[in-house]
Coordinates of N, CA and C and ligand atoms in Angstrom, one line a residue:
M1 N 18.3 0.4 -1.1 CA 18.7 -0.6 -2.1 C 17.5 -1.2 -2.8
I2 N 17.5 -1.3 -4.1 CA 16.4 -1.9 -4.8 C 16.3 -3.4 -4.5
K3 N 15.2 -3.8 -4.1 CA 15.0 -5.2 -3.8 C 14.1 -5.9 -4.8
E4 N 14.2 -7.2 -4.9 CA 13.3 -8.0 -5.7 C 11.9 -7.9 -5.2
V5 N 10.9 -7.7 -6.1 CA 9.5 -7.7 -5.6 C 8.9 -9.1 -5.8
L6 N 8.4 -9.7 -4.7 CA 7.8 -11.0 -4.8 C 6.5 -10.9 -5.7
T7 N 6.3 -12.0 -6.4 CA 5.1 -12.0 -7.3 C 4.2 -13.2 -6.9
T8 N 3.0 -13.2 -7.5 CA 2.0 -14.2 -7.3 C 2.6 -15.6 -7.3
G9 N 2.1 -16.3 -6.3 CA 2.7 -17.7 -6.2 C 3.6 -17.8 -5.0
N10 N 4.2 -16.7 -4.6 CA 5.1 -16.7 -3.5 C 4.2 -16.7 -2.2
E11 N 4.5 -17.7 -1.4 CA 3.7 -18.0 -0.2 C 3.6 -16.8 0.8
L12 N 4.7 -16.0 0.8 CA 4.7 -14.9 1.8 C 3.6 -13.9 1.5
L13 N 3.3 -13.7 0.2 CA 2.3 -12.7 -0.2 C 0.9 -13.1 0.4
G14 N 0.7 -14.3 0.8 CA -0.6 -14.7 1.3 C -0.7 -14.7 2.8
Q15 N 0.5 -14.3 3.4 CA 0.5 -14.2 4.9 C 0.0 -12.9 5.5
V16 N -0.6 -13.0 6.7 CA -0.9 -11.8 7.4 C 0.3 -11.2 8.0
S17 N 0.6 -9.9 7.7 CA 1.8 -9.3 8.2 C 1.6 -8.9 9.7
E18 N 2.8 -8.8 10.4 CA 2.7 -8.5 11.9 C 2.7 -7.0 12.1
E19 N 2.1 -6.6 13.2 CA 2.1 -5.2 13.7 C 3.6 -4.9 14.0
V20 N 3.9 -3.6 13.7 CA 5.2 -3.1 14.1 C 5.1 -2.7 15.6
T21 N 6.0 -3.1 16.4 CA 6.0 -2.8 17.8 C 6.7 -1.5 18.1
L22 N 6.4 -0.9 19.3 CA 7.1 0.4 19.6 C 8.6 0.3 19.6
D23 N 9.2 -0.8 20.1 CA 10.6 -0.9 20.2 C 11.3 -1.1 18.8
E24 N 10.5 -1.4 17.8 CA 11.1 -1.5 16.5 C 11.2 -0.2 15.8
L25 N 10.4 0.8 16.3 CA 10.4 2.1 15.7 C 11.8 2.8 16.0
N26 N 12.2 3.6 15.1 CA 13.5 4.3 15.2 C 14.7 3.4 15.3
T27 N 14.6 2.2 14.8 CA 15.8 1.3 14.8 C 16.4 1.4 13.4
P28 N 17.8 1.2 13.3 CA 18.4 1.2 12.0 C 17.8 0.2 11.1
Q29 N 17.4 -1.0 11.6 CA 16.8 -2.0 10.8 C 15.5 -1.5 10.1
L30 N 14.7 -0.8 10.9 CA 13.4 -0.2 10.3 C 13.7 0.8 9.2
K31 N 14.7 1.7 9.6 CA 15.1 2.8 8.6 C 15.6 2.2 7.3
S32 N 16.4 1.1 7.4 CA 17.0 0.5 6.2 C 15.9 -0.2 5.4
L33 N 14.9 -0.8 6.1 CA 13.8 -1.5 5.4 C 13.0 -0.4 4.6
I34 N 12.7 0.7 5.3 CA 11.9 1.8 4.7 C 12.7 2.4 3.5
E35 N 14.0 2.5 3.6 CA 14.8 3.0 2.4 C 14.7 2.1 1.3
D36 N 14.8 0.8 1.6 CA 14.7 -0.2 0.5 C 13.3 -0.2 -0.2
M37 N 12.3 0.0 0.6 CA 10.9 0.0 0.1 C 10.8 1.2 -0.8
I38 N 11.3 2.4 -0.4 CA 11.2 3.6 -1.2 C 12.0 3.4 -2.5
D39 N 13.2 2.9 -2.4 CA 14.0 2.7 -3.6 C 13.3 1.8 -4.6
T40 N 12.8 0.7 -4.1 CA 12.1 -0.3 -4.9 C 10.9 0.2 -5.6
M41 N 10.1 0.9 -4.8 CA 8.8 1.5 -5.3 C 9.1 2.5 -6.4
K42 N 10.1 3.4 -6.2 CA 10.5 4.4 -7.3 C 11.0 3.7 -8.5
F43 N 11.9 2.7 -8.3 CA 12.4 2.0 -9.5 C 11.4 1.3 -10.3
K44 N 10.3 0.8 -9.6 CA 9.2 0.1 -10.3 C 8.1 1.0 -10.7
N45 N 8.2 2.4 -10.5 CA 7.2 3.3 -10.8 C 5.9 3.0 -10.1
G46 N 6.0 2.4 -8.9 CA 4.8 2.1 -8.1 C 4.2 3.4 -7.4
V47 N 3.0 3.3 -7.0 CA 2.3 4.4 -6.2 C 2.2 4.0 -4.7
G48 N 2.5 2.7 -4.5 CA 2.5 2.2 -3.1 C 3.2 0.9 -3.1
I49 N 3.8 0.5 -1.9 CA 4.4 -0.8 -1.8 C 4.3 -1.2 -0.3
A50 N 4.0 -2.5 -0.1 CA 3.9 -3.0 1.3 C 5.2 -3.8 1.6
A51 N 5.6 -3.8 2.8 CA 6.9 -4.5 3.2 C 6.9 -6.0 2.8
V52 N 5.8 -6.6 2.8 CA 5.7 -8.0 2.5 C 6.1 -8.3 1.0
Q53 N 5.9 -7.2 0.2 CA 6.2 -7.4 -1.2 C 7.7 -7.5 -1.5
I54 N 8.5 -7.0 -0.5 CA 10.0 -7.3 -0.6 C 10.4 -8.3 0.5
G55 N 9.5 -9.1 0.9 CA 9.8 -10.3 1.7 C 9.8 -10.1 3.2
V56 N 9.3 -8.9 3.7 CA 9.3 -8.7 5.1 C 7.8 -8.5 5.6
P57 N 7.2 -9.5 6.2 CA 5.8 -9.5 6.6 C 5.5 -8.6 7.8
K58 N 5.7 -7.3 7.7 CA 5.4 -6.3 8.7 C 4.4 -5.3 8.2
R59 N 3.6 -4.8 9.1 CA 2.5 -3.9 8.6 C 3.1 -2.5 8.3
I60 N 3.9 -2.4 7.3 CA 4.5 -1.1 6.8 C 4.2 -1.0 5.3
A61 N 3.8 0.2 4.9 CA 3.6 0.6 3.5 C 4.2 1.9 3.2
I62 N 4.7 2.1 2.0 CA 5.0 3.4 1.5 C 4.0 3.8 0.5
I63 N 3.5 5.0 0.6 CA 2.6 5.5 -0.5 C 3.1 6.9 -0.9
G64 N 3.1 7.1 -2.3 CA 3.6 8.4 -2.8 C 3.5 8.3 -4.3
Y65 N 3.0 9.5 -4.9 CA 2.9 9.5 -6.3 C 2.7 11.0 -6.8
D66 N 2.9 11.2 -8.1 CA 2.5 12.4 -8.6 C 2.0 12.1 -10.1
S67 N 1.5 13.2 -10.7 CA 0.7 12.9 -11.9 C 1.7 12.5 -13.1
S68 N 3.0 12.5 -12.8 CA 3.9 12.0 -13.9 C 4.0 10.5 -13.9
N69 N 3.3 9.8 -13.0 CA 3.4 8.3 -12.9 C 2.8 7.7 -14.1
P70 N 3.6 6.9 -14.8 CA 3.1 6.3 -16.1 C 2.1 5.2 -15.9
R71 N 1.9 4.7 -14.6 CA 1.0 3.6 -14.4 C -0.5 4.1 -14.2
Y72 N -0.6 5.3 -13.7 CA -2.0 5.9 -13.4 C -2.0 7.3 -13.9
K73 N -3.2 7.7 -14.4 CA -3.4 9.1 -14.9 C -4.3 9.8 -14.0
D74 N -4.2 11.2 -14.0 CA -5.1 12.1 -13.2 C -5.3 11.6 -11.8
I75 N -4.2 11.4 -11.1 CA -4.3 11.0 -9.7 C -3.9 12.0 -8.7
G76 N -3.5 13.2 -9.2 CA -3.1 14.2 -8.3 C -1.7 13.8 -7.7
S77 N -1.3 14.4 -6.6 CA 0.0 14.0 -6.1 C -0.1 13.8 -4.5
F78 N 0.9 13.0 -4.0 CA 0.9 12.7 -2.6 C 2.4 12.5 -2.3
P79 N 2.9 13.2 -1.3 CA 4.4 13.0 -1.0 C 4.7 11.6 -0.5
I80 N 5.9 11.1 -0.7 CA 6.2 9.8 -0.3 C 6.1 9.7 1.3
T81 N 5.2 8.8 1.7 CA 4.9 8.8 3.1 C 5.0 7.4 3.7
V82 N 5.6 7.3 4.9 CA 5.7 6.0 5.6 C 4.4 5.7 6.4
I83 N 3.8 4.6 6.2 CA 2.5 4.3 6.8 C 2.7 3.0 7.6
I84 N 2.6 3.1 8.9 CA 2.9 2.0 9.8 C 1.6 1.6 10.6
N85 N 1.3 0.3 10.7 CA 0.1 -0.2 11.4 C -1.2 0.5 11.0
P86 N -1.5 0.6 9.7 CA -2.7 1.4 9.3 C -4.0 0.6 9.5
S87 N -5.0 1.4 9.6 CA -6.4 0.9 9.6 C -7.3 1.9 9.0
F88 N -8.5 1.5 8.6 CA -9.5 2.5 8.1 C -10.9 2.0 8.3
E89 N -11.8 2.9 8.3 CA -13.2 2.5 8.2 C -13.8 3.4 7.1
A90 N -14.8 2.7 6.3 CA -15.4 3.5 5.3 C -16.3 4.5 5.9
V91 N -16.4 5.7 5.2 CA -17.3 6.8 5.6 C -18.4 6.7 4.5
G92 N -19.6 6.4 5.0 CA -20.7 6.3 4.0 C -20.6 5.0 3.2
D93 N -21.6 4.8 2.3 CA -21.7 3.5 1.5 C -21.1 3.7 0.1
E94 N -20.7 4.8 -0.2 CA -20.3 5.0 -1.6 C -19.0 4.2 -2.0
V95 N -19.1 3.6 -3.1 CA -17.9 2.8 -3.6 C -17.6 3.3 -5.0
F96 N -16.4 3.0 -5.4 CA -16.1 3.3 -6.8 C -15.1 2.3 -7.4
E97 N -15.2 2.1 -8.7 CA -14.5 1.1 -9.4 C -13.3 1.8 -10.1
L98 N -12.1 1.1 -10.0 CA -10.9 1.7 -10.6 C -10.1 0.5 -11.2
N99 N -9.5 0.8 -12.3 CA -8.6 -0.2 -12.9 C -7.3 -0.2 -12.1
E100 N -7.0 -1.3 -11.4 CA -5.8 -1.4 -10.5 C -4.8 -2.4 -11.1
G101 N -3.5 -2.1 -10.7 CA -2.5 -3.1 -11.0 C -1.7 -3.2 -9.7
C102 N -0.7 -4.1 -9.8 CA 0.1 -4.3 -8.6 C 1.5 -4.8 -9.0
L103 N 2.5 -4.3 -8.3 CA 3.9 -4.7 -8.6 C 4.1 -6.2 -8.5
S104 N 3.3 -6.8 -7.6 CA 3.4 -8.3 -7.3 C 2.5 -9.1 -8.3
V105 N 1.8 -8.5 -9.2 CA 0.9 -9.2 -10.1 C 1.2 -8.6 -11.5
P106 N 2.4 -8.9 -12.0 CA 2.9 -8.3 -13.3 C 2.0 -8.7 -14.4
G107 N 1.7 -7.7 -15.3 CA 1.0 -7.9 -16.5 C -0.5 -8.0 -16.4
I108 N -1.0 -7.9 -15.2 CA -2.5 -8.0 -15.1 C -3.0 -6.7 -14.5
R109 N -4.1 -6.3 -15.0 CA -4.9 -5.2 -14.4 C -6.3 -5.6 -14.3
G110 N -7.0 -5.0 -13.4 CA -8.5 -5.3 -13.3 C -9.2 -4.3 -12.5
D111 N -10.5 -4.2 -12.8 CA -11.4 -3.2 -12.1 C -11.8 -3.7 -10.8
V112 N -11.4 -2.9 -9.8 CA -11.7 -3.3 -8.4 C -12.6 -2.3 -7.8
I113 N -13.6 -2.7 -7.1 CA -14.6 -1.9 -6.4 C -14.1 -1.7 -4.9
R114 N -13.9 -0.5 -4.5 CA -13.5 -0.2 -3.1 C -14.3 1.0 -2.6
A115 N -14.2 1.1 -1.2 CA -14.9 2.3 -0.6 C -14.3 3.6 -1.1
K116 N -15.2 4.6 -1.3 CA -14.7 5.9 -1.9 C -14.1 6.7 -0.8
K117 N -14.7 6.8 0.3 CA -14.3 7.8 1.4 C -13.9 7.0 2.6
L118 N -12.8 7.3 3.2 CA -12.3 6.6 4.4 C -12.0 7.6 5.5
R119 N -12.1 7.0 6.7 CA -11.5 7.6 7.9 C -10.3 6.7 8.2
Y120 N -9.1 7.2 8.3 CA -7.9 6.3 8.4 C -7.1 6.7 9.6
K121 N -6.2 5.8 10.0 CA -5.3 6.0 11.1 C -4.1 5.2 10.8
Y122 N -2.9 5.8 11.1 CA -1.6 5.0 11.0 C -0.6 5.7 11.9
Q123 N 0.6 5.0 12.0 CA 1.7 5.6 12.7 C 2.7 6.0 11.7
D124 N 3.4 7.2 12.0 CA 4.6 7.5 11.2 C 5.8 6.8 11.8
M125 N 7.0 7.2 11.2 CA 8.2 6.5 11.6 C 8.6 6.7 13.1
T126 N 8.0 7.7 13.7 CA 8.4 8.0 15.1 C 7.3 7.4 16.0
G127 N 6.3 6.8 15.5 CA 5.2 6.3 16.3 C 4.0 7.2 16.5
T128 N 4.2 8.4 16.0 CA 3.1 9.4 16.1 C 1.9 8.9 15.3
I129 N 0.7 9.0 16.0 CA -0.5 8.5 15.3 C -1.1 9.6 14.4
I130 N -1.3 9.3 13.1 CA -1.8 10.2 12.2 C -3.2 9.8 11.8
T131 N -4.2 10.7 11.8 CA -5.6 10.3 11.5 C -6.1 11.3 10.4
G132 N -7.0 10.9 9.7 CA -7.6 11.8 8.7 C -8.8 11.2 8.0
E133 N -9.3 12.0 7.1 CA -10.4 11.5 6.2 C -10.1 11.9 4.8
T134 N -10.4 11.0 3.9 CA -10.0 11.3 2.5 C -10.9 10.5 1.5
D135 N -11.1 11.2 0.3 CA -11.7 10.4 -0.8 C -10.8 10.6 -2.0
S136 N -9.6 10.9 -1.8 CA -8.6 11.0 -2.9 C -8.1 9.7 -3.3
F137 N -7.2 9.7 -4.3 CA -6.5 8.5 -4.7 C -5.8 7.8 -3.6
F138 N -5.4 8.5 -2.6 CA -4.7 7.9 -1.4 C -5.7 6.9 -0.8
A139 N -7.0 7.1 -0.7 CA -7.9 6.2 -0.1 C -7.9 4.9 -0.9
R140 N -7.7 4.9 -2.2 CA -7.7 3.7 -3.0 C -6.4 2.9 -2.7
V141 N -5.2 3.7 -2.7 CA -3.9 3.0 -2.5 C -3.8 2.4 -1.1
L142 N -4.3 3.2 -0.1 CA -4.3 2.7 1.2 C -5.0 1.4 1.4
Q143 N -6.2 1.3 0.8 CA -7.0 0.0 0.9 C -6.2 -1.1 0.2
H144 N -5.6 -0.8 -0.9 CA -4.8 -1.9 -1.6 C -3.6 -2.3 -0.8
E145 N -2.9 -1.4 -0.1 CA -1.7 -1.8 0.7 C -2.2 -2.5 2.0
I146 N -3.3 -2.1 2.6 CA -3.7 -2.9 3.8 C -4.1 -4.3 3.4
D147 N -4.7 -4.4 2.2 CA -5.0 -5.8 1.6 C -3.7 -6.6 1.6
H148 N -2.6 -6.0 1.1 CA -1.3 -6.8 1.1 C -1.0 -7.3 2.5
M149 N -1.2 -6.4 3.5 CA -0.8 -6.7 4.9 C -1.7 -7.9 5.4
N150 N -2.9 -8.1 4.8 CA -3.8 -9.1 5.2 C -3.7 -10.3 4.2
G151 N -2.7 -10.3 3.4 CA -2.5 -11.5 2.5 C -3.4 -11.5 1.3
I152 N -3.9 -10.3 0.9 CA -4.9 -10.3 -0.2 C -4.3 -9.6 -1.4
L153 N -4.3 -10.2 -2.5 CA -3.9 -9.5 -3.8 C -5.2 -9.1 -4.5
F154 N -5.0 -8.0 -5.3 CA -6.3 -7.4 -5.9 C -7.1 -8.4 -6.8
P155 N -6.5 -9.4 -7.5 CA -7.3 -10.3 -8.3 C -8.3 -11.1 -7.5
M156 N -8.0 -11.2 -6.2 CA -8.9 -11.9 -5.3 C -10.2 -11.1 -5.0
R157 N -10.2 -9.8 -5.4 CA -11.3 -9.0 -5.2 C -12.2 -8.8 -6.5
I158 N -11.8 -9.4 -7.6 CA -12.5 -9.2 -8.8 C -12.9 -10.6 -9.5
E159 N -13.9 -10.5 -10.3 CA -14.3 -11.8 -11.0 C -13.7 -11.8 -12.4
D160 N -13.7 -10.6 -13.0 CA -13.3 -10.5 -14.4 C -11.9 -10.0 -14.6
I161 N -10.9 -10.8 -14.7 CA -9.6 -10.4 -14.8 C -9.2 -10.2 -16.3
K162 N -8.7 -9.0 -16.6 CA -8.3 -8.7 -18.0 C -6.8 -8.9 -18.1
Ligands
NI201 NI1 0.1 -4.2 -4.8

């Protein structure tokens, strides 16, 4: 079901989301939340969405995109993926700047500097731990979604908002 996306000013967006526990995995509630997140992200043409953006402060994100996305160009493609309890560490010191937007910050975009290459870790819907290394657009979106889980919106990372 398509849900309302909370926007700047809503207190929930500033909260630190809670870890998803083992006994929450594989529950109908979790499946239904994930379906709602996917429906809402597709409807809004997002490339990622965190659960807190639809009002549920849990450490869950959906990431998925292809090059037909009207919000970003030349980003390659990534299948729609459920990301639970994610973490990352930067690999090397290289950073890059990219013009970001956010479904929760309508009408504003800004250049954000983030780590280029990451080593990441998350759980899938069954609790299986997935690890990897990437410097693709996925690295960018993952950092943005983990920020949401920590109560951070992208304008807090930039000085010059356009
Ligand atoms: Ni966002």
